[in-house]
């Protein structure tokens, strides 16, 4: 059974600092890994999707890396802003199922 | 495109009542799924479908039924609501194929069972 862990569970940083969010998974036989953002009381918004054959994906200030053999992914958010405050979830896809971590709740202080 | 839509946004049920959570997508996606989200836990898969007429169980299917009569709609039925089913329910869809595509999520339905 795939287990997905996100550490830390919560993170508070001053505005402008770079964010590093970690995700680990136990079974490396995945199709892809997806990072989502969730605002309080809202649904999930997809940020980045990394296919199993890729090492990283970038979108604006966001960069996600994937090391499938070690079961790890890292989401980097450069020059954080108060608007980046949210919960970030990673999910791995194996066959027809997404397995989610519990998320990292980020607070960016102005 | 409206994307993935869910109704209702919020519902209160009494133990033993039944209800259907609605989910629809207008992106012609083959794959649709239902998740529940509980505090401190990741989202957990309830049921999924890879096309009209095809459904399968996920990680936590007990107490829930699904059907997929059209590509667009994937309703989730609670047969006899229990307090343990108090949760936020999310529907998701994706285009199937290789490479795997991004999953799109609806805004969620908050369910309280008394």
XYZ file of N, CA and C in Angstrom:
672
model
N 0.859 -1.185 0.000
C 0.000 0.000 0.000
C 0.893 1.231 0.000
N 0.617 2.119 -0.913
C 1.418 3.350 -1.022
C 1.175 4.255 0.182
N 2.262 4.710 0.798
C 2.176 5.669 1.899
C 2.894 6.943 1.468
N 2.229 8.066 1.629
C 2.795 9.358 1.233
C 2.907 10.230 2.480
N 4.093 10.765 2.698
C 4.350 11.559 3.898
C 4.848 12.939 3.501
N 4.319 13.953 4.174
C 4.781 15.316 3.929
C 5.296 15.914 5.227
N 6.508 16.408 5.142
C 7.151 17.017 6.301
C 7.754 18.353 5.879
N 7.533 19.453 6.661
C 6.814 19.459 7.932
C 5.305 19.563 7.715
N 4.540 19.410 8.774
C 3.092 19.559 8.676
C 2.697 21.022 8.571
N 3.519 21.905 9.134
C 3.240 23.335 9.080
C 4.549 24.088 9.003
N 4.484 25.265 8.383
C 5.678 26.052 8.122
C 5.286 27.528 8.116
N 6.069 28.357 8.818
C 5.800 29.792 8.832
C 7.088 30.513 8.466
N 7.043 31.362 7.448
C 8.242 32.044 6.975
C 7.935 33.519 6.749
N 8.955 34.386 6.802
C 8.743 35.791 6.450
C 8.674 35.942 4.938
N 7.971 36.944 4.501
C 7.850 37.232 3.076
C 9.225 37.362 2.433
N 9.377 36.798 1.247
C 10.628 36.891 0.519
C 11.517 35.665 0.669
N 11.257 34.890 1.723
C 12.081 33.690 1.925
C 11.644 32.598 0.947
N 12.594 31.737 0.566
C 12.264 30.609 -0.303
C 11.643 29.485 0.529
N 10.653 28.813 -0.066
C 9.975 27.711 0.613
C 10.462 26.385 0.046
N 10.644 25.412 0.928
C 11.026 24.057 0.510
C 10.073 23.082 1.182
N 9.269 22.407 0.381
C 8.280 21.460 0.906
C 8.659 20.059 0.448
N 8.617 19.117 1.364
C 9.078 17.769 1.083
C 7.934 16.756 1.031
N 8.092 15.785 0.168
C 7.120 14.716 0.015
C 7.892 13.412 -0.198
N 7.522 12.375 0.545
C 8.162 11.074 0.329
C 7.084 10.011 0.146
N 7.408 8.988 -0.628
C 6.458 7.912 -0.893
C 7.182 6.575 -0.840
N 6.425 5.518 -0.523
C 7.065 4.238 -0.220
C 7.222 3.320 -1.427
N 6.362 3.435 -2.414
C 6.419 2.557 -3.579
C 6.817 3.381 -4.799
N 7.963 3.059 -5.396
C 8.490 3.877 -6.498
C 7.818 3.572 -7.840
N 6.928 2.584 -7.880
C 6.236 2.238 -9.133
C 5.055 3.180 -9.353
N 5.367 4.417 -9.691
C 4.324 5.433 -9.864
C 4.275 5.883 -11.317
N 3.117 6.414 -11.724
C 2.993 6.986 -13.062
C 3.390 8.456 -13.065
N 2.972 9.162 -12.036
C 3.330 10.570 -11.938
C 3.161 11.054 -10.515
N 3.598 12.275 -10.260
C 3.429 12.922 -8.971
C 2.882 14.310 -9.236
N 1.891 14.698 -8.443
C 1.237 15.981 -8.663
C 1.276 16.776 -7.369
N 1.563 18.072 -7.477
C 1.479 18.988 -6.349
C 0.221 19.839 -6.512
N -0.524 19.958 -5.387
C -1.751 20.749 -5.369
C -1.652 21.830 -4.302
N -2.446 22.864 -4.512
C -2.627 23.893 -3.493
C -4.081 23.865 -3.061
N -4.313 24.002 -1.747
C -5.678 24.056 -1.229
C -5.807 25.236 -0.282
N -6.703 26.142 -0.610
C -7.004 27.267 0.270
C -8.116 26.846 1.226
N -8.200 27.469 2.401
C -9.197 27.046 3.407
C -10.608 27.017 2.847
N -11.283 25.898 3.023
C -12.665 25.759 2.576
C -12.838 25.643 1.070
N -11.743 25.426 0.365
C -11.821 25.362 -1.100
C -11.378 24.004 -1.617
N -11.509 23.843 -2.938
C -11.041 22.626 -3.580
C -9.548 22.661 -3.838
N -9.076 21.677 -4.580
C -7.648 21.554 -4.875
C -7.342 22.158 -6.240
N -6.244 22.905 -6.294
C -5.783 23.477 -7.553
C -4.457 22.829 -7.908
N -4.363 22.262 -9.105
C -3.129 21.617 -9.521
C -2.059 22.667 -9.791
N -0.860 22.436 -9.234
C 0.259 23.345 -9.449
C 1.227 22.800 -10.488
N 1.678 21.578 -10.268
C 2.659 20.956 -11.156
C 2.408 19.460 -11.217
N 2.648 18.893 -12.395
C 2.559 17.443 -12.600
C 3.897 16.987 -13.146
N 4.507 16.007 -12.493
C 5.769 15.453 -12.968
C 5.527 14.006 -13.370
N 5.790 13.683 -14.633
C 5.672 12.294 -15.075
C 6.811 11.488 -14.465
N 6.613 10.179 -14.383
C 7.608 9.314 -13.725
C 8.957 9.338 -14.449
N 8.948 9.679 -15.746
C 10.185 9.714 -16.524
C 10.923 11.049 -16.403
N 10.301 12.028 -15.745
C 10.888 13.360 -15.628
C 11.588 13.536 -14.289
N 12.503 14.513 -14.234
C 13.222 14.797 -12.994
C 12.678 16.056 -12.327
N 12.147 16.981 -13.143
C 11.619 18.207 -12.550
C 10.664 18.903 -13.498
N 9.871 19.813 -12.906
C 8.962 20.669 -13.666
C 9.007 22.052 -13.041
N 8.836 23.051 -13.897
C 8.895 24.433 -13.420
C 7.696 25.199 -13.954
N 7.168 26.088 -13.102
C 6.124 26.999 -13.523
C 6.277 28.278 -12.718
N 6.766 29.315 -13.372
C 6.963 30.593 -12.683
C 7.918 30.457 -11.514
N 7.429 30.822 -10.307
C 8.275 30.743 -9.109
C 8.315 29.331 -8.511
N 7.591 28.403 -9.107
C 7.506 27.044 -8.572
C 8.400 26.097 -9.351
N 9.085 25.246 -8.591
C 9.888 24.188 -9.200
C 9.703 22.935 -8.375
N 9.396 21.835 -9.037
C 9.242 20.562 -8.331
C 10.214 19.551 -8.908
N 10.880 18.822 -8.034
C 11.795 17.773 -8.453
C 11.242 16.412 -8.048
N 11.680 15.398 -8.771
C 11.242 14.035 -8.474
C 12.435 13.096 -8.546
N 12.664 12.351 -7.467
C 13.656 11.287 -7.446
C 12.892 10.006 -7.150
N 12.496 9.317 -8.221
C 11.615 8.167 -8.058
C 12.306 7.038 -7.309
N 13.581 6.843 -7.573
C 14.282 5.711 -6.963
C 14.367 5.833 -5.449
N 14.465 7.072 -4.955
C 14.523 7.254 -3.505
C 13.161 7.594 -2.916
N 12.146 7.727 -3.761
C 10.806 8.002 -3.279
C 10.644 9.390 -2.693
N 11.203 10.397 -3.391
C 11.131 11.751 -2.847
C 10.793 12.779 -3.921
N 10.068 13.802 -3.493
C 9.822 14.974 -4.326
C 9.924 16.201 -3.448
N 10.397 17.289 -4.048
C 10.511 18.551 -3.333
C 9.875 19.651 -4.163
N 9.074 20.463 -3.512
C 8.477 21.639 -4.149
C 9.188 22.879 -3.614
N 9.772 23.659 -4.519
C 10.429 24.905 -4.162
C 9.559 26.071 -4.620
N 9.336 27.011 -3.732
C 8.632 28.233 -4.088
C 9.585 29.384 -3.796
N 9.985 30.075 -4.854
C 10.952 31.153 -4.700
C 10.280 32.447 -4.250
N 11.001 33.210 -3.449
C 10.575 34.566 -3.051
C 9.113 34.566 -2.606
N 8.837 33.886 -1.510
C 7.450 33.688 -1.071
C 6.730 35.011 -0.819
N 5.400 34.956 -1.031
C 4.523 36.115 -0.847
C 3.380 35.719 0.076
N 2.742 36.681 0.749
C 1.595 36.323 1.611
C 0.524 35.533 0.871
N 0.354 35.790 -0.421
C -0.626 35.049 -1.224
C -0.281 33.595 -1.426
N 0.934 33.191 -1.044
C 1.322 31.776 -1.129
C 0.837 30.993 0.087
N 0.275 31.674 1.069
C -0.229 30.998 2.269
C -1.376 30.070 1.880
N -1.209 28.794 2.182
C -2.189 27.763 1.800
C -1.667 26.428 2.302
N -2.438 25.384 2.063
C -1.964 24.020 2.315
C -1.550 23.410 0.984
N -0.372 22.801 0.981
C 0.180 22.192 -0.226
C 0.156 20.669 -0.055
N -0.443 20.012 -1.037
C -0.595 18.557 -0.984
C 0.188 17.929 -2.130
N 0.859 16.824 -1.841
C 1.433 16.063 -2.941
C 0.656 14.761 -3.063
N 0.587 14.253 -4.275
C -0.151 13.021 -4.545
C 0.592 12.232 -5.605
N 0.698 10.921 -5.400
C 1.334 10.056 -6.386
C 0.262 9.203 -7.040
N 0.419 9.001 -8.335
C -0.553 8.218 -9.084
C 0.059 6.857 -9.408
N -0.607 5.800 -8.933
C -0.234 4.464 -9.359
C -1.491 3.788 -9.859
N -1.460 3.248 -11.061
C -2.638 2.677 -11.704
C -3.741 3.739 -11.753
N -4.877 3.499 -11.112
C -5.982 4.453 -11.216
C -6.224 5.226 -9.940
N -5.264 5.250 -9.067
C -5.486 5.868 -7.768
C -4.444 6.937 -7.478
N -4.916 8.046 -6.910
C -4.006 9.044 -6.342
C -3.908 8.782 -4.844
N -2.677 8.687 -4.359
C -2.447 8.576 -2.919
C -1.889 9.906 -2.446
N -2.556 10.498 -1.457
C -2.212 11.839 -0.999
C -1.448 11.824 0.310
N -0.579 12.824 0.462
C -0.038 13.130 1.768
C -1.035 13.992 2.529
N -0.777 14.202 3.816
C -1.686 14.989 4.651
C -1.505 16.490 4.447
N -0.432 16.882 3.769
C -0.259 18.280 3.432
C 0.690 19.039 4.337
N 1.223 20.132 3.815
C 2.014 21.092 4.592
C 1.281 22.425 4.536
N 0.929 22.956 5.703
C 0.246 24.250 5.767
C 1.286 25.350 5.897
N 1.284 26.246 4.919
C 2.290 27.306 4.839
C 1.672 28.652 5.199
N 2.362 29.392 6.057
C 1.974 30.768 6.365
C 3.143 31.665 6.004
N 2.895 32.640 5.147
C 3.921 33.608 4.776
C 3.572 34.926 5.458
N 4.447 35.379 6.356
C 4.199 36.576 7.154
C 4.671 37.817 6.405
N 3.814 38.818 6.338
C 4.158 40.070 5.646
C 5.138 40.899 6.462
N -15.509 26.522 -20.333
C -15.792 25.254 -19.624
C -16.014 25.517 -18.147
N -17.013 24.843 -17.563
C -17.252 24.973 -16.129
C -16.268 24.122 -15.325
N -15.641 23.134 -15.968
C -14.722 22.247 -15.262
C -15.486 21.160 -14.533
N -15.122 20.933 -13.262
C -15.791 19.932 -12.428
C -16.720 20.665 -11.466
N -17.988 20.328 -11.494
C -18.957 20.964 -10.607
C -19.540 19.936 -9.653
N -19.828 20.386 -8.433
C -20.392 19.525 -7.410
C -21.572 20.216 -6.746
N -22.625 19.442 -6.482
C -23.754 19.947 -5.705
C -24.225 18.872 -4.742
N -24.729 19.244 -3.541
C -24.744 20.605 -3.011
C -23.386 21.014 -2.465
N -23.244 22.249 -2.054
C -22.001 22.718 -1.421
C -21.937 22.250 0.039
N -23.088 22.190 0.669
C -23.150 21.833 2.082
C -24.450 21.076 2.341
N -24.382 20.055 3.191
C -25.563 19.253 3.493
C -25.488 18.741 4.919
N -26.638 18.793 5.602
C -26.756 18.193 6.930
C -27.747 17.035 6.828
N -27.328 15.884 7.323
C -28.184 14.688 7.307
C -28.344 14.152 8.724
N -29.409 13.417 8.924
C -29.556 12.660 10.171
C -29.102 11.233 9.913
N -28.618 10.595 10.962
C -28.175 9.207 10.843
C -29.290 8.357 10.226
N -28.917 7.544 9.234
C -29.861 6.667 8.577
C -30.465 7.220 7.294
N -30.366 8.531 7.092
C -30.891 9.108 5.861
C -29.978 8.761 4.692
N -30.550 8.817 3.487
C -29.752 8.595 2.283
C -29.719 9.880 1.473
N -28.710 10.000 0.653
C -28.634 11.148 -0.237
C -27.643 10.872 -1.363
N -27.703 11.704 -2.387
C -26.794 11.597 -3.520
C -26.027 12.890 -3.690
N -24.711 12.775 -3.740
C -23.854 13.913 -4.066
C -23.634 13.899 -5.577
N -23.846 15.066 -6.177
C -23.742 15.146 -7.627
C -22.371 15.649 -8.058
N -21.880 15.103 -9.159
C -20.619 15.547 -9.758
C -20.774 15.523 -11.269
N -20.347 16.581 -11.926
C -20.407 16.638 -13.384
C -19.161 17.343 -13.911
N -18.735 16.918 -15.104
C -17.603 17.589 -15.763
C -17.934 17.749 -17.244
N -17.428 18.842 -17.804
C -17.723 19.155 -19.206
C -16.473 19.117 -20.068
N -15.461 18.346 -19.647
C -14.192 18.285 -20.364
C -14.025 16.971 -21.135
N -15.092 16.173 -21.172
C -15.064 14.893 -21.876
C -13.986 13.952 -21.322
N -13.805 14.015 -20.000
C -12.814 13.161 -19.359
C -13.363 11.763 -19.139
N -12.496 10.770 -19.416
C -12.928 9.383 -19.205
C -12.901 9.015 -17.717
N -11.890 9.507 -17.018
C -11.668 9.091 -15.634
C -12.336 10.060 -14.668
N -13.113 9.518 -13.726
C -13.710 10.323 -12.658
C -13.582 9.560 -11.355
N -13.516 10.311 -10.267
C -13.306 9.662 -8.974
C -13.904 10.505 -7.861
N -14.110 9.846 -6.712
C -14.594 10.510 -5.505
C -13.585 10.276 -4.380
N -13.281 11.363 -3.639
C -12.399 11.306 -2.485
C -13.124 11.919 -1.294
N -12.711 11.499 -0.104
C -13.134 12.189 1.092
C -11.902 12.736 1.802
N -12.070 13.897 2.427
C -10.969 14.533 3.145
C -11.379 14.751 4.587
N -10.600 14.189 5.491
C -10.846 14.319 6.922
C -9.673 15.045 7.562
N -9.913 15.781 8.650
C -8.847 16.580 9.283
C -7.624 15.737 9.623
N -6.458 16.260 9.267
C -5.209 15.592 9.601
C -4.866 14.406 8.722
N -5.736 14.100 7.771
C -5.487 12.953 6.894
C -5.442 13.441 5.452
N -4.774 12.692 4.632
C -4.811 12.993 3.207
C -6.160 12.607 2.627
N -6.389 12.992 1.400
C -7.611 12.568 0.725
C -7.557 11.061 0.487
N -8.704 10.411 0.638
C -8.768 8.965 0.435
C -9.796 8.647 -0.647
N -9.425 7.745 -1.528
C -10.259 7.398 -2.671
C -11.420 6.507 -2.245
N -12.639 6.891 -2.677
C -13.830 6.106 -2.338
C -14.179 5.163 -3.494
N -14.449 5.720 -4.658
C -14.752 4.962 -5.870
C -14.183 5.713 -7.062
N -13.988 4.982 -8.160
C -13.551 5.634 -9.372
C -14.173 4.954 -10.586
N -14.073 5.656 -11.731
C -14.637 5.138 -12.972
C -13.711 5.508 -14.123
N -13.480 4.562 -15.031
C -12.613 4.833 -16.180
C -13.428 5.046 -17.454
N -14.749 5.071 -17.320
C -15.602 5.340 -18.465
C -17.041 4.984 -18.140
N -17.950 5.381 -19.021
C -19.368 5.095 -18.808
C -19.584 3.594 -18.662
N -20.312 3.230 -17.615
C -20.634 1.833 -17.360
C -19.581 1.060 -16.594
N -18.461 1.714 -16.250
C -17.358 1.025 -15.566
C -17.032 1.753 -14.270
N -17.163 1.054 -13.139
C -16.792 1.643 -11.855
C -15.993 0.624 -11.049
N -15.253 1.114 -10.076
C -14.474 0.222 -9.218
C -14.279 0.875 -7.862
N -13.964 0.026 -6.875
C -13.810 0.514 -5.508
C -12.424 1.085 -5.279
N -12.393 2.077 -4.398
C -11.120 2.627 -3.969
C -10.751 2.115 -2.595
N -10.157 2.970 -1.802
C -9.623 2.587 -0.501
C -10.703 2.470 0.570
N -11.736 3.334 0.508
C -12.752 3.371 1.562
C -14.159 3.343 0.961
N -14.578 2.244 0.311
C -15.850 2.223 -0.409
C -17.091 1.914 0.424
N -16.894 1.380 1.640
C -18.050 0.906 2.412
C -19.014 2.042 2.750
N -20.314 1.790 2.474
C -21.350 2.783 2.772
C -21.658 3.709 1.610
N -20.946 3.524 0.502
C -21.122 4.383 -0.671
C -21.360 3.542 -1.930
N -22.238 4.080 -2.811
C -22.438 3.467 -4.124
C -22.227 4.508 -5.205
N -21.790 4.047 -6.380
C -21.639 4.940 -7.518
C -22.180 4.258 -8.761
N -22.451 5.070 -9.772
C -22.800 4.572 -11.096
C -22.292 5.576 -12.107
N -22.090 5.143 -13.327
C -21.597 6.051 -14.385
C -22.372 5.730 -15.668
N -23.515 6.378 -15.805
C -24.346 6.120 -16.978
C -23.952 7.013 -18.152
N -23.312 8.139 -17.883
C -22.829 9.036 -18.943
C -21.388 9.407 -18.673
N -20.701 9.922 -19.675
C -19.326 10.392 -19.477
C -19.286 11.576 -18.530
N -20.330 12.420 -18.553
C -20.292 13.685 -17.829
C -20.552 13.551 -16.324
N -21.368 12.595 -15.910
C -21.873 12.574 -14.540
C -21.375 11.359 -13.760
N -21.109 11.587 -12.467
C -20.617 10.503 -11.613
C -21.158 10.746 -10.201
N -22.408 10.389 -9.936
C -22.999 10.640 -8.619
C -22.526 9.646 -7.562
N -22.444 10.129 -6.331
C -22.048 9.304 -5.180
C -23.251 9.202 -4.252
N -23.644 7.966 -3.957
C -24.827 7.755 -3.103
C -24.413 7.237 -1.735
N -24.953 7.909 -0.710
C -24.806 7.409 0.654
C -26.092 6.648 0.974
N -25.971 5.380 1.294
C -27.136 4.524 1.422
C -27.856 4.743 2.742
N -27.106 4.827 3.838
C -27.656 5.030 5.174
C -26.600 5.791 5.962
N -26.736 7.106 6.002
C -25.667 7.963 6.528
C -25.341 7.645 7.981
N -24.041 7.711 8.286
C -23.539 7.500 9.638
C -22.653 8.684 10.022
N -22.540 8.999 11.315
C -21.674 10.120 11.738
C -20.247 10.001 11.217
N -19.752 8.775 11.011
C -18.391 8.585 10.497
C -18.244 9.062 9.052
N -19.357 9.331 8.389
C -19.299 9.829 7.018
C -19.290 11.366 6.956
N -19.276 12.007 8.114
C -19.075 13.462 8.156
C -17.695 13.752 7.596
N -17.649 14.561 6.530
C -16.390 14.774 5.834
C -16.605 15.814 4.742
N -15.541 16.121 4.054
C -15.625 16.930 2.839
C -15.351 15.988 1.668
N -16.247 16.010 0.704
C -16.171 15.091 -0.425
C -15.762 15.855 -1.691
N -14.760 15.321 -2.369
C -14.275 15.927 -3.603
C -14.420 14.948 -4.758
N -14.874 15.501 -5.871
C -14.930 14.752 -7.115
C -13.787 15.236 -7.999
N -13.204 14.341 -8.775
C -12.098 14.706 -9.654
C -12.277 14.031 -11.000
N -11.669 14.608 -12.026
C -11.709 13.994 -13.348
C -10.376 14.194 -14.043
N -10.110 13.335 -15.021
C -8.874 13.434 -15.794
C -9.080 12.749 -17.129
N -8.317 13.189 -18.106
C -8.314 12.517 -19.394
C -7.385 11.316 -19.268
N -7.823 10.187 -19.743
C -6.988 9.011 -19.650
C -6.048 8.920 -20.824
N -4.974 8.206 -20.651
C -4.016 8.026 -21.722
C -2.613 8.027 -21.171
N -1.665 7.905 -22.063
C -0.264 7.926 -21.664
C 0.430 9.060 -22.402
N 1.130 10.029 -21.818
C 1.350 10.030 -20.382
C 0.090 10.407 -19.619
N 0.117 10.115 -18.316
C -1.022 10.411 -17.474
C -1.243 11.917 -17.404
N -2.509 12.295 -17.313
C -2.868 13.700 -17.333
C -3.151 14.233 -15.934
N -3.154 15.577 -15.855
C -3.500 16.269 -14.610
C -4.925 15.931 -14.185
N -5.116 15.764 -12.868
C -6.458 15.565 -12.330
C -7.024 16.921 -11.910
N -8.296 17.135 -12.245
C -8.984 18.374 -11.909
C -10.027 18.067 -10.835
N -10.060 18.922 -9.815
C -10.953 18.691 -8.688
C -12.094 19.704 -8.661
N -13.241 19.244 -8.165
C -14.367 20.124 -7.920
C -14.185 20.884 -6.622
N -15.117 21.795 -6.282
C -14.983 22.637 -5.093
C -15.321 21.927 -3.793
N -15.897 20.738 -3.865
C -16.181 19.969 -2.654
C -17.601 20.117 -2.152
N -18.041 19.087 -1.432
C -19.316 19.094 -0.723
C -19.025 18.786 0.737
N -19.454 19.685 1.617
C -19.267 19.461 3.060
C -20.497 18.763 3.605
N -20.288 17.601 4.196
C -21.397 16.801 4.709
C -21.271 16.636 6.211
N -22.360 16.951 6.901
C -22.419 16.759 8.354
C -23.543 15.764 8.644
N -23.185 14.669 9.324
C -24.180 13.658 9.679
C -24.367 13.687 11.192
N -25.586 13.968 11.612
C -25.879 14.099 13.053
C -26.423 12.803 13.628
